[in-house]
Amino acid sequence: MTFRHAAFIAGAWEHPTRYAPELSVARLHAECAQGALLDAGLSLDDVDGYFCAGDAPGGLPALMADYLNLKLRVVDGTDSGGCSYIAHVGHAARAIASGECSVALITLAGKPRSSGQATGTEIRQVAPERPAAPFEQPYGWTVAGLYGLLARRHMHEYGTTMAQLAWVKVAASHHAQHNPHALLRKVFTVEDVLASPLVADPLRRGDCCVITDGGGALVLVSPAIAKSLARPMVGVRGFAETVRTGEAGRLDLLTTGAAVTGPRAFESAGLAPGDVKYASVYDNFSIMVALQLEDLGFCAKGEGGRFVADGNLIAGSGRLPWNTDGGGMCNNHPQNRGGITKVIEAVRQLRGEAHPAVQVRGCDIALASGPGLVMGAGHAHATVLLERVR
């Protein structure tokens, strides 16, 4: 379908905590829901569509719907990993456009920091019913190890350097210093990143995202309701999602799902990469930023390392203002799923509500894009294009 303002994001809220051992996951979801609805000028009684993923308690939307006492016409519990919430924006827009609901709530929450999770270095225990389990389990792969392979391959194929990729962290830190809720507010240098501990060759700790508790929520509404609210109108202009399969063992590890969702989202929006004033691109690892920027069309294949280098992603001076809240690299990565924070910061930019030091002038078109699950071991992707129309 064409996503030309089929629905509008009226509420966007990011939980301020980054460490919440005293709060239940259900409570975090509820606080995020209340925050986004308050931002929109609505209440739980107005919600007739609810969208969540596997981070919801019990992994089921029905349990959170009951906890929030929602009266629903539409429920969607699609789980595609960290990009689920970008995908849910498209799902909610479709549901609103078809008349299935008029106020859709999307929530995310979790507590990986409280539980002591590490930076993608735990050996993954593959569920025995997973189709690839007999081939994956014996090797004890780690998330960081797989992304290390991607980085090494990109270096081999295109001459990319870790000094270039270090600029992803540097750019994020330049933005995070202005975010009072960011977990890391230190401004990093390339030398800082290269001197950080090795995690999975060639990736260092500075190439990896933070681990945080917390969450966020979004509220999408019909055009009629959006016009009645005293909020800027941020419309869904384009959307696409995909599952990037392993292609029976012939997977090109340097092509992400963004190669599918980027062109499709731009086509549905009637836009091109050059129209984007601000980009929220999921930054679980520095190499994934470079790969996705290539596949989204912001630079040629193989040019990602050079594109992210030398401050090109820093708002106010770089070519493409990116993750101006500090992103997953420095700000927040709740439940190890960063999709919702990407949409939230894109909404802030379009409303003109980002920190003045990083606010993009005349921001009318923004992109939020990212992967879900693990590249090379079950990989989903979603991209949404948003437009400020009032």
mmCIF file of C-alpha atoms in Angstrom:
data_model
loop_
_atom_site.group_PDB
_atom_site.id
_atom_site.type_symbol
_atom_site.label_atom_id
_atom_site.label_comp_id
_atom_site.label_asym_id
_atom_site.label_seq_id
_atom_site.Cartn_x
_atom_site.Cartn_y
_atom_site.Cartn_z
ATOM 1 C CA MET A 1 0.000 0.000 0.000
ATOM 2 C CA THR A 2 0.976 3.655 -0.322
ATOM 3 C CA PHE A 3 1.888 5.138 3.064
ATOM 4 C CA ARG A 4 1.252 8.777 2.237
ATOM 5 C CA HIS A 5 0.186 9.899 5.706
ATOM 6 C CA ALA A 6 -2.096 6.944 6.315
ATOM 7 C CA ALA A 7 -1.471 7.559 10.003
ATOM 8 C CA PHE A 8 0.338 10.047 12.218
ATOM 9 C CA ILE A 9 2.656 9.601 15.201
ATOM 10 C CA ALA A 10 1.020 11.724 17.892
ATOM 11 C CA GLY A 11 2.927 10.422 20.914
ATOM 12 C CA ALA A 12 6.563 9.415 21.435
ATOM 13 C CA TRP A 13 8.238 8.820 24.783
ATOM 14 C CA GLU A 14 11.519 7.262 25.903
ATOM 15 C CA HIS A 15 11.862 6.056 29.494
ATOM 16 C CA PRO A 16 14.564 8.117 31.237
ATOM 17 C CA THR A 17 15.988 5.226 33.263
ATOM 18 C CA ARG A 18 18.951 3.164 32.099
ATOM 19 C CA TYR A 19 19.033 0.940 35.205
ATOM 20 C CA ALA A 20 15.832 -0.186 36.902
ATOM 21 C CA PRO A 21 16.344 -3.274 39.092
ATOM 22 C CA GLU A 22 13.441 -2.205 41.317
ATOM 23 C CA LEU A 23 10.851 -2.039 38.513
ATOM 24 C CA SER A 24 9.068 -4.953 36.849
ATOM 25 C CA VAL A 25 9.091 -5.229 33.061
ATOM 26 C CA ALA A 26 5.299 -4.794 33.065
ATOM 27 C CA ARG A 27 5.677 -1.587 35.071
ATOM 28 C CA LEU A 28 8.231 -0.267 32.580
ATOM 29 C CA HIS A 29 5.860 -1.024 29.684
ATOM 30 C CA ALA A 30 3.039 0.751 31.524
ATOM 31 C CA GLU A 31 5.125 3.832 32.309
ATOM 32 C CA CYS A 32 6.222 4.041 28.675
ATOM 33 C CA ALA A 33 2.603 3.728 27.521
ATOM 34 C CA GLN A 34 1.470 6.468 29.888
ATOM 35 C CA GLY A 35 4.328 8.726 28.800
ATOM 36 C CA ALA A 36 3.564 8.421 25.092
ATOM 37 C CA LEU A 37 -0.179 8.866 25.597
ATOM 38 C CA LEU A 38 0.397 11.939 27.754
ATOM 39 C CA ASP A 39 2.647 13.308 25.026
ATOM 40 C CA ALA A 40 -0.175 12.796 22.528
ATOM 41 C CA GLY A 41 -2.865 14.232 24.773
ATOM 42 C CA LEU A 42 -4.703 10.901 24.949
ATOM 43 C CA SER A 43 -5.383 8.207 27.555
ATOM 44 C CA LEU A 44 -5.453 4.422 27.820
ATOM 45 C CA ASP A 45 -9.213 4.606 27.304
ATOM 46 C CA ASP A 46 -8.615 5.957 23.781
ATOM 47 C CA VAL A 47 -6.427 3.029 22.679
ATOM 48 C CA ASP A 48 -8.094 0.463 20.419
ATOM 49 C CA GLY A 49 -4.972 -1.073 18.859
ATOM 50 C CA TYR A 50 -1.981 -2.539 20.719
ATOM 51 C CA PHE A 51 1.342 -3.609 19.208
ATOM 52 C CA CYS A 52 4.225 -5.235 21.078
ATOM 53 C CA ALA A 53 6.866 -7.956 20.632
ATOM 54 C CA GLY A 54 8.596 -10.709 22.574
ATOM 55 C CA ASP A 55 9.882 -8.303 25.218
ATOM 56 C CA ALA A 56 6.344 -8.047 26.629
ATOM 57 C CA PRO A 57 5.899 -10.114 29.813
ATOM 58 C CA GLY A 58 5.234 -13.675 28.749
ATOM 59 C CA GLY A 59 5.952 -12.698 25.159
ATOM 60 C CA LEU A 60 2.238 -12.143 24.554
ATOM 61 C CA PRO A 61 0.375 -8.882 23.840
ATOM 62 C CA ALA A 62 -2.716 -10.231 25.602
ATOM 63 C CA LEU A 63 -0.943 -10.169 28.965
ATOM 64 C CA MET A 64 0.090 -6.529 28.683
ATOM 65 C CA ALA A 65 -3.328 -5.601 27.271
ATOM 66 C CA ASP A 66 -4.864 -7.116 30.380
ATOM 67 C CA TYR A 67 -2.356 -5.347 32.651
ATOM 68 C CA LEU A 68 -3.194 -2.007 31.018
ATOM 69 C CA ASN A 69 -6.933 -2.810 30.898
ATOM 70 C CA LEU A 70 -7.121 -1.959 27.212
ATOM 71 C CA LYS A 71 -10.289 -2.294 25.150
ATOM 72 C CA LEU A 72 -8.935 -3.419 21.797
ATOM 73 C CA ARG A 73 -10.063 -3.992 18.237
ATOM 74 C CA VAL A 74 -6.588 -4.863 16.912
ATOM 75 C CA VAL A 75 -3.684 -6.731 18.545
ATOM 76 C CA ASP A 76 -0.302 -7.458 16.918
ATOM 77 C CA GLY A 77 2.477 -9.377 18.670
ATOM 78 C CA THR A 78 4.826 -9.738 15.691
ATOM 79 C CA ASP A 79 8.390 -10.300 16.915
ATOM 80 C CA SER A 80 11.203 -9.612 14.460
ATOM 81 C CA GLY A 81 13.808 -8.701 17.065
ATOM 82 C CA GLY A 82 15.085 -5.169 17.475
ATOM 83 C CA CYS A 83 13.334 -3.845 14.378
ATOM 84 C CA SER A 84 9.916 -5.064 15.586
ATOM 85 C CA TYR A 85 8.878 -1.568 16.678
ATOM 86 C CA ILE A 86 9.840 0.030 13.361
ATOM 87 C CA ALA A 87 7.786 -2.716 11.714
ATOM 88 C CA HIS A 88 4.924 -2.053 14.125
ATOM 89 C CA VAL A 89 4.773 1.552 12.920
ATOM 90 C CA GLY A 90 3.984 0.209 9.453
ATOM 91 C CA HIS A 91 1.576 -2.402 10.809
ATOM 92 C CA ALA A 92 -0.253 0.204 12.885
ATOM 93 C CA ALA A 93 -0.452 2.592 9.928
ATOM 94 C CA ARG A 94 -2.016 -0.166 7.837
ATOM 95 C CA ALA A 95 -4.518 -1.004 10.556
ATOM 96 C CA ILE A 96 -5.498 2.644 10.923
ATOM 97 C CA ALA A 97 -5.744 3.160 7.158
ATOM 98 C CA SER A 98 -8.044 0.144 6.837
ATOM 99 C CA GLY A 99 -10.293 1.373 9.655
ATOM 100 C CA GLU A 100 -9.425 -1.479 12.017
ATOM 101 C CA CYS A 101 -8.403 0.951 14.769
ATOM 102 C CA SER A 102 -7.913 4.666 15.275
ATOM 103 C CA VAL A 103 -5.414 4.935 18.173
ATOM 104 C CA ALA A 104 -2.546 2.437 18.151
ATOM 105 C CA LEU A 105 -0.116 1.997 21.043
ATOM 106 C CA ILE A 106 3.357 0.437 20.583
ATOM 107 C CA THR A 107 5.484 -0.394 23.642
ATOM 108 C CA LEU A 108 8.933 -1.796 24.394
ATOM 109 C CA ALA A 109 10.597 -2.431 27.766
ATOM 110 C CA GLY A 110 13.224 -4.656 29.334
ATOM 111 C CA LYS A 111 15.999 -4.999 31.894
ATOM 112 C CA PRO A 112 19.149 -6.566 30.372
ATOM 113 C CA ARG A 113 21.472 -4.300 32.359
ATOM 114 C CA SER A 114 19.897 -5.334 35.664
ATOM 115 C CA SER A 115 20.360 -8.976 34.726
ATOM 116 C CA GLY A 116 24.067 -8.504 33.997
ATOM 117 C CA GLN A 117 24.115 -9.195 30.269
ATOM 118 C CA ALA A 118 27.405 -8.693 28.440
ATOM 119 C CA THR A 119 28.180 -7.009 25.125
ATOM 120 C CA GLY A 120 27.138 -9.834 22.813
ATOM 121 C CA THR A 121 29.860 -12.149 24.074
ATOM 122 C CA GLU A 122 27.739 -14.895 25.627
ATOM 123 C CA ILE A 123 27.755 -18.199 23.727
ATOM 124 C CA ARG A 124 24.303 -18.509 22.226
ATOM 125 C CA GLN A 125 22.230 -21.467 23.333
ATOM 126 C CA VAL A 126 20.285 -22.370 20.217
ATOM 127 C CA ALA A 127 16.836 -23.828 20.896
ATOM 128 C CA PRO A 128 16.770 -27.472 19.750
ATOM 129 C CA GLU A 129 13.624 -26.932 17.672
ATOM 130 C CA ARG A 130 15.329 -24.212 15.634
ATOM 131 C CA PRO A 131 15.854 -25.595 12.097
ATOM 132 C CA ALA A 132 19.551 -24.726 11.989
ATOM 133 C CA ALA A 133 20.287 -25.954 15.519
ATOM 134 C CA PRO A 134 22.304 -29.049 14.480
ATOM 135 C CA PHE A 135 24.611 -26.799 12.449
ATOM 136 C CA GLU A 136 24.831 -23.817 14.827
ATOM 137 C CA GLN A 137 24.918 -25.257 18.341
ATOM 138 C CA PRO A 138 28.213 -27.201 18.056
ATOM 139 C CA TYR A 139 30.143 -24.040 17.215
ATOM 140 C CA GLY A 140 28.970 -21.918 20.138
ATOM 141 C CA TRP A 141 28.671 -18.679 18.195
ATOM 142 C CA THR A 142 28.336 -15.268 19.827
ATOM 143 C CA VAL A 143 26.542 -12.177 18.531
ATOM 144 C CA ALA A 144 29.698 -10.055 18.649
ATOM 145 C CA GLY A 145 31.645 -12.831 16.919
ATOM 146 C CA LEU A 146 29.288 -12.825 13.949
ATOM 147 C CA TYR A 147 29.501 -9.050 13.555
ATOM 148 C CA GLY A 148 33.262 -9.277 13.873
ATOM 149 C CA LEU A 149 33.197 -11.543 10.809
ATOM 150 C CA LEU A 150 31.196 -8.908 8.932
ATOM 151 C CA ALA A 151 33.685 -6.193 9.823
ATOM 152 C CA ARG A 152 36.683 -8.313 8.824
ATOM 153 C CA ARG A 153 35.059 -9.214 5.504
ATOM 154 C CA HIS A 154 34.265 -5.572 4.729
ATOM 155 C CA MET A 155 37.862 -4.650 5.508
ATOM 156 C CA HIS A 156 39.094 -7.403 3.185
ATOM 157 C CA GLU A 157 36.738 -6.567 0.307
ATOM 158 C CA TYR A 158 36.828 -2.768 0.398
ATOM 159 C CA GLY A 159 39.844 -1.653 2.403
ATOM 160 C CA THR A 160 37.702 -0.352 5.245
ATOM 161 C CA THR A 161 39.668 0.468 8.396
ATOM 162 C CA MET A 162 38.693 0.258 12.049
ATOM 163 C CA ALA A 163 39.710 3.893 12.380
ATOM 164 C CA GLN A 164 36.966 4.757 9.902
ATOM 165 C CA LEU A 165 34.374 2.675 11.748
ATOM 166 C CA ALA A 166 35.453 4.242 15.053
ATOM 167 C CA TRP A 167 33.839 7.454 13.834
ATOM 168 C CA VAL A 168 30.444 5.840 14.422
ATOM 169 C CA LYS A 169 31.108 5.912 18.176
ATOM 170 C CA VAL A 170 32.716 9.339 17.933
ATOM 171 C CA ALA A 171 29.675 10.829 16.176
ATOM 172 C CA ALA A 172 27.277 9.190 18.638
ATOM 173 C CA SER A 173 29.238 10.572 21.572
ATOM 174 C CA HIS A 174 29.235 14.102 20.159
ATOM 175 C CA HIS A 175 25.435 13.881 20.229
ATOM 176 C CA ALA A 176 25.082 12.017 23.551
ATOM 177 C CA GLN A 177 26.935 14.730 25.466
ATOM 178 C CA HIS A 178 23.803 16.860 25.046
ATOM 179 C CA ASN A 179 21.402 14.134 26.232
ATOM 180 C CA PRO A 180 20.989 14.167 30.037
ATOM 181 C CA HIS A 181 19.625 10.608 30.006
ATOM 182 C CA ALA A 182 22.364 9.054 27.859
ATOM 183 C CA LEU A 183 24.267 6.228 29.536
ATOM 184 C CA LEU A 184 27.589 7.452 28.090
ATOM 185 C CA ARG A 185 28.057 11.224 27.862
ATOM 186 C CA LYS A 186 31.814 11.215 27.405
ATOM 187 C CA VAL A 187 33.002 12.543 24.045
ATOM 188 C CA PHE A 188 35.093 9.784 22.469
ATOM 189 C CA THR A 189 37.966 10.161 20.045
ATOM 190 C CA VAL A 190 39.019 7.686 17.380
ATOM 191 C CA GLU A 191 42.000 6.863 19.574
ATOM 192 C CA ASP A 192 39.704 6.110 22.515
ATOM 193 C CA VAL A 193 37.744 3.610 20.441
ATOM 194 C CA LEU A 194 40.826 1.923 19.009
ATOM 195 C CA ALA A 195 42.332 1.629 22.501
ATOM 196 C CA SER A 196 39.211 0.055 24.031
ATOM 197 C CA PRO A 197 39.307 -3.677 24.884
ATOM 198 C CA LEU A 198 39.030 -6.187 22.068
ATOM 199 C CA VAL A 199 35.628 -7.909 22.087
ATOM 200 C CA ALA A 200 35.517 -9.926 18.854
ATOM 201 C CA ASP A 201 38.330 -9.317 16.400
ATOM 202 C CA PRO A 202 38.405 -6.726 14.898
ATOM 203 C CA LEU A 203 35.587 -5.143 16.944
ATOM 204 C CA ARG A 204 36.425 -3.394 20.185
ATOM 205 C CA ARG A 205 34.178 -2.313 23.007
ATOM 206 C CA GLY A 206 33.884 1.097 21.412
ATOM 207 C CA ASP A 207 32.362 -0.544 18.336
ATOM 208 C CA CYS A 208 29.546 -2.074 20.402
ATOM 209 C CA CYS A 209 26.281 -0.634 21.681
ATOM 210 C CA VAL A 210 25.511 -0.042 25.343
ATOM 211 C CA ILE A 211 23.321 -2.349 27.423
ATOM 212 C CA THR A 212 20.484 -0.635 29.272
ATOM 213 C CA ASP A 213 17.220 -1.137 31.081
ATOM 214 C CA GLY A 214 14.258 1.015 30.140
ATOM 215 C CA GLY A 215 11.983 1.266 27.140
ATOM 216 C CA GLY A 216 9.811 3.503 25.043
ATOM 217 C CA ALA A 217 6.418 3.856 23.402
ATOM 218 C CA LEU A 218 4.729 5.348 20.352
ATOM 219 C CA VAL A 219 1.125 6.347 19.673
ATOM 220 C CA LEU A 220 -0.195 6.408 16.114
ATOM 221 C CA VAL A 221 -3.564 7.936 15.271
ATOM 222 C CA SER A 222 -5.861 8.439 12.309
ATOM 223 C CA PRO A 223 -5.620 11.672 10.281
ATOM 224 C CA ALA A 224 -8.876 12.943 11.786
ATOM 225 C CA ILE A 225 -7.648 12.477 15.347
ATOM 226 C CA ALA A 226 -4.211 13.934 14.499
ATOM 227 C CA LYS A 227 -5.857 17.136 13.280
ATOM 228 C CA SER A 228 -7.774 17.454 16.544
ATOM 229 C CA LEU A 229 -4.695 17.211 18.752
ATOM 230 C CA ALA A 230 -2.454 20.110 19.742
ATOM 231 C CA ARG A 231 0.650 18.303 18.500
ATOM 232 C CA PRO A 232 2.822 18.573 15.384
ATOM 233 C CA MET A 233 1.594 16.232 12.653
ATOM 234 C CA VAL A 234 4.252 13.621 11.854
ATOM 235 C CA GLY A 235 2.921 11.366 9.118
ATOM 236 C CA VAL A 236 4.000 7.905 8.017
ATOM 237 C CA ARG A 237 5.184 8.540 4.464
ATOM 238 C CA GLY A 238 6.781 5.183 3.543
ATOM 239 C CA PHE A 239 7.436 1.732 5.005
ATOM 240 C CA ALA A 240 8.897 -1.668 4.188
ATOM 241 C CA GLU A 241 9.992 -4.784 6.079
ATOM 242 C CA THR A 242 11.634 -8.079 5.181
ATOM 243 C CA VAL A 243 13.252 -11.242 6.487
ATOM 244 C CA ARG A 244 16.799 -11.745 5.195
ATOM 245 C CA THR A 245 17.209 -15.499 5.037
ATOM 246 C CA GLY A 246 20.451 -17.454 5.075
ATOM 247 C CA GLU A 247 19.828 -18.344 1.422
ATOM 248 C CA ALA A 248 20.658 -22.011 2.036
ATOM 249 C CA GLY A 249 24.191 -21.161 3.105
ATOM 250 C CA ARG A 250 24.935 -18.813 0.211
ATOM 251 C CA LEU A 251 24.291 -15.606 2.145
ATOM 252 C CA ASP A 252 26.247 -12.507 1.177
ATOM 253 C CA LEU A 253 27.226 -11.283 4.640
ATOM 254 C CA LEU A 254 27.862 -7.764 3.372
ATOM 255 C CA THR A 255 24.277 -7.226 2.213
ATOM 256 C CA THR A 256 21.753 -6.451 4.946
ATOM 257 C CA GLY A 257 17.978 -6.423 4.863
ATOM 258 C CA ALA A 258 18.205 -2.671 4.253
ATOM 259 C CA ALA A 259 18.962 -3.516 0.624
ATOM 260 C CA VAL A 260 15.331 -4.660 0.443
ATOM 261 C CA THR A 261 13.536 -2.336 2.855
ATOM 262 C CA GLY A 262 15.333 0.853 1.824
ATOM 263 C CA PRO A 263 14.372 0.872 -1.866
ATOM 264 C CA ARG A 264 10.848 -0.366 -1.113
ATOM 265 C CA ALA A 265 10.261 2.253 1.588
ATOM 266 C CA PHE A 266 11.544 5.043 -0.645
ATOM 267 C CA GLU A 267 9.364 3.785 -3.507
ATOM 268 C CA SER A 268 6.249 3.679 -1.321
ATOM 269 C CA ALA A 269 7.003 7.209 -0.132
ATOM 270 C CA GLY A 270 7.879 8.644 -3.537
ATOM 271 C CA LEU A 271 11.189 9.810 -2.080
ATOM 272 C CA ALA A 272 14.930 9.199 -2.507
ATOM 273 C CA PRO A 273 17.842 9.115 -0.024
ATOM 274 C CA GLY A 274 18.725 12.677 -0.987
ATOM 275 C CA ASP A 275 15.377 13.864 0.420
ATOM 276 C CA VAL A 276 16.210 12.662 3.955
ATOM 277 C CA LYS A 277 17.214 15.462 6.328
ATOM 278 C CA TYR A 278 17.827 13.206 9.334
ATOM 279 C CA ALA A 279 18.507 9.454 9.674
ATOM 280 C CA SER A 280 18.035 7.155 12.655
ATOM 281 C CA VAL A 281 19.959 3.998 11.695
ATOM 282 C CA TYR A 282 20.259 1.128 14.175
ATOM 283 C CA ASP A 283 23.769 0.974 15.633
ATOM 284 C CA ASN A 284 24.191 -2.314 17.484
ATOM 285 C CA PHE A 285 27.737 -2.508 16.063
ATOM 286 C CA SER A 286 29.704 0.078 14.102
ATOM 287 C CA ILE A 287 29.956 -2.157 11.043
ATOM 288 C CA MET A 288 26.163 -2.408 10.801
ATOM 289 C CA VAL A 289 25.860 1.355 10.464
ATOM 290 C CA ALA A 290 28.250 1.364 7.502
ATOM 291 C CA LEU A 291 26.537 -1.620 5.866
ATOM 292 C CA GLN A 292 23.032 -0.215 6.242
ATOM 293 C CA LEU A 293 23.978 3.236 4.953
ATOM 294 C CA GLU A 294 25.300 1.524 1.828
ATOM 295 C CA ASP A 295 22.199 -0.619 1.382
ATOM 296 C CA LEU A 296 19.819 2.280 2.073
ATOM 297 C CA GLY A 297 21.442 4.192 -0.775
ATOM 298 C CA PHE A 298 23.241 6.954 1.124
ATOM 299 C CA CYS A 299 26.560 5.829 -0.360
ATOM 300 C CA ALA A 300 27.842 3.233 -2.829
ATOM 301 C CA LYS A 301 28.532 -0.368 -1.815
ATOM 302 C CA GLY A 302 31.921 -0.560 -0.158
ATOM 303 C CA GLU A 303 31.991 3.163 0.659
ATOM 304 C CA GLY A 304 30.385 2.850 4.097
ATOM 305 C CA GLY A 305 33.643 3.116 6.021
ATOM 306 C CA ARG A 306 34.655 6.276 4.218
ATOM 307 C CA PHE A 307 31.120 7.685 4.490
ATOM 308 C CA VAL A 308 30.929 7.434 8.297
ATOM 309 C CA ALA A 309 34.475 8.766 8.830
ATOM 310 C CA ASP A 310 35.697 12.253 9.655
ATOM 311 C CA GLY A 311 32.542 13.462 11.381
ATOM 312 C CA ASN A 312 30.223 12.941 8.416
ATOM 313 C CA LEU A 313 27.421 11.761 10.748
ATOM 314 C CA ILE A 314 27.687 14.647 13.245
ATOM 315 C CA ALA A 315 24.739 17.058 13.261
ATOM 316 C CA GLY A 316 25.624 20.592 12.252
ATOM 317 C CA SER A 317 28.790 19.682 10.375
ATOM 318 C CA GLY A 318 28.379 16.286 8.725
ATOM 319 C CA ARG A 319 26.656 15.336 5.508
ATOM 320 C CA LEU A 320 24.021 13.115 7.154
ATOM 321 C CA PRO A 321 22.850 13.980 10.702
ATOM 322 C CA TRP A 322 22.447 10.603 12.400
ATOM 323 C CA ASN A 323 21.262 9.249 15.787
ATOM 324 C CA THR A 324 21.280 12.656 17.429
ATOM 325 C CA ASP A 325 20.228 11.247 20.814
ATOM 326 C CA GLY A 326 23.486 9.282 21.016
ATOM 327 C CA GLY A 327 21.912 6.136 19.594
ATOM 328 C CA GLY A 328 22.582 2.641 20.804
ATOM 329 C CA MET A 329 26.276 3.420 20.895
ATOM 330 C CA CYS A 330 26.004 5.923 23.737
ATOM 331 C CA ASN A 331 22.422 6.665 24.758
ATOM 332 C CA ASN A 332 20.108 3.684 25.101
ATOM 333 C CA HIS A 333 19.543 0.137 23.853
ATOM 334 C CA PRO A 334 16.647 -1.081 26.027
ATOM 335 C CA GLN A 335 16.120 -4.838 26.086
ATOM 336 C CA ASN A 336 18.924 -5.013 23.492
ATOM 337 C CA ARG A 337 16.306 -3.834 20.985
ATOM 338 C CA GLY A 338 16.886 -0.374 19.609
ATOM 339 C CA GLY A 339 14.184 0.042 16.971
ATOM 340 C CA ILE A 340 11.762 2.096 19.024
ATOM 341 C CA THR A 341 14.359 4.649 20.116
ATOM 342 C CA LYS A 342 15.218 5.201 16.446
ATOM 343 C CA VAL A 343 11.635 6.193 15.683
ATOM 344 C CA ILE A 344 11.360 8.321 18.833
ATOM 345 C CA GLU A 345 14.404 10.445 17.949
ATOM 346 C CA ALA A 346 13.178 10.807 14.368
ATOM 347 C CA VAL A 347 9.900 12.168 15.747
ATOM 348 C CA ARG A 348 11.793 14.592 18.014
ATOM 349 C CA GLN A 349 13.740 15.893 15.027
ATOM 350 C CA LEU A 350 10.627 16.374 12.900
ATOM 351 C CA ARG A 351 8.865 18.188 15.727
ATOM 352 C CA GLY A 352 11.880 20.413 16.338
ATOM 353 C CA GLU A 353 12.167 18.974 19.856
ATOM 354 C CA ALA A 354 15.691 17.545 19.676
ATOM 355 C CA HIS A 355 18.376 19.246 21.770
ATOM 356 C CA PRO A 356 19.206 22.637 20.186
ATOM 357 C CA ALA A 357 22.833 21.583 19.741
ATOM 358 C CA VAL A 358 21.809 18.699 17.453
ATOM 359 C CA GLN A 359 18.478 19.838 16.014
ATOM 360 C CA VAL A 360 18.518 19.672 12.207
ATOM 361 C CA ARG A 361 17.285 22.899 10.646
ATOM 362 C CA GLY A 362 14.245 22.559 8.418
ATOM 363 C CA CYS A 363 13.876 18.879 9.202
ATOM 364 C CA ASP A 364 10.803 17.708 7.299
ATOM 365 C CA ILE A 365 11.761 14.175 6.162
ATOM 366 C CA ALA A 366 13.314 11.619 8.524
ATOM 367 C CA LEU A 367 14.193 7.948 8.224
ATOM 368 C CA ALA A 368 14.250 5.256 10.917
ATOM 369 C CA SER A 369 15.763 1.948 9.905
ATOM 370 C CA GLY A 370 17.275 -1.101 11.496
ATOM 371 C CA PRO A 371 17.803 -4.843 11.761
ATOM 372 C CA GLY A 372 16.293 -7.425 14.041
ATOM 373 C CA LEU A 373 17.667 -10.683 15.372
ATOM 374 C CA VAL A 374 21.223 -11.493 14.210
ATOM 375 C CA MET A 375 22.786 -10.950 10.810
ATOM 376 C CA GLY A 376 23.808 -14.354 9.488
ATOM 377 C CA ALA A 377 21.657 -16.299 11.959
ATOM 378 C CA GLY A 378 18.111 -15.141 11.233
ATOM 379 C CA HIS A 379 17.867 -11.487 10.199
ATOM 380 C CA ALA A 380 14.861 -9.190 9.790
ATOM 381 C CA HIS A 381 14.841 -5.536 8.771
ATOM 382 C CA ALA A 382 12.427 -2.599 8.647
ATOM 383 C CA THR A 383 12.530 0.979 7.373
ATOM 384 C CA VAL A 384 10.038 3.776 7.877
ATOM 385 C CA LEU A 385 10.000 7.280 6.375
ATOM 386 C CA LEU A 386 8.278 10.038 8.325
ATOM 387 C CA GLU A 387 7.243 13.530 7.280
ATOM 388 C CA ARG A 388 6.332 16.673 9.204
ATOM 389 C CA VAL A 389 3.204 18.115 7.616
ATOM 390 C CA ARG A 390 2.129 20.627 10.258
#
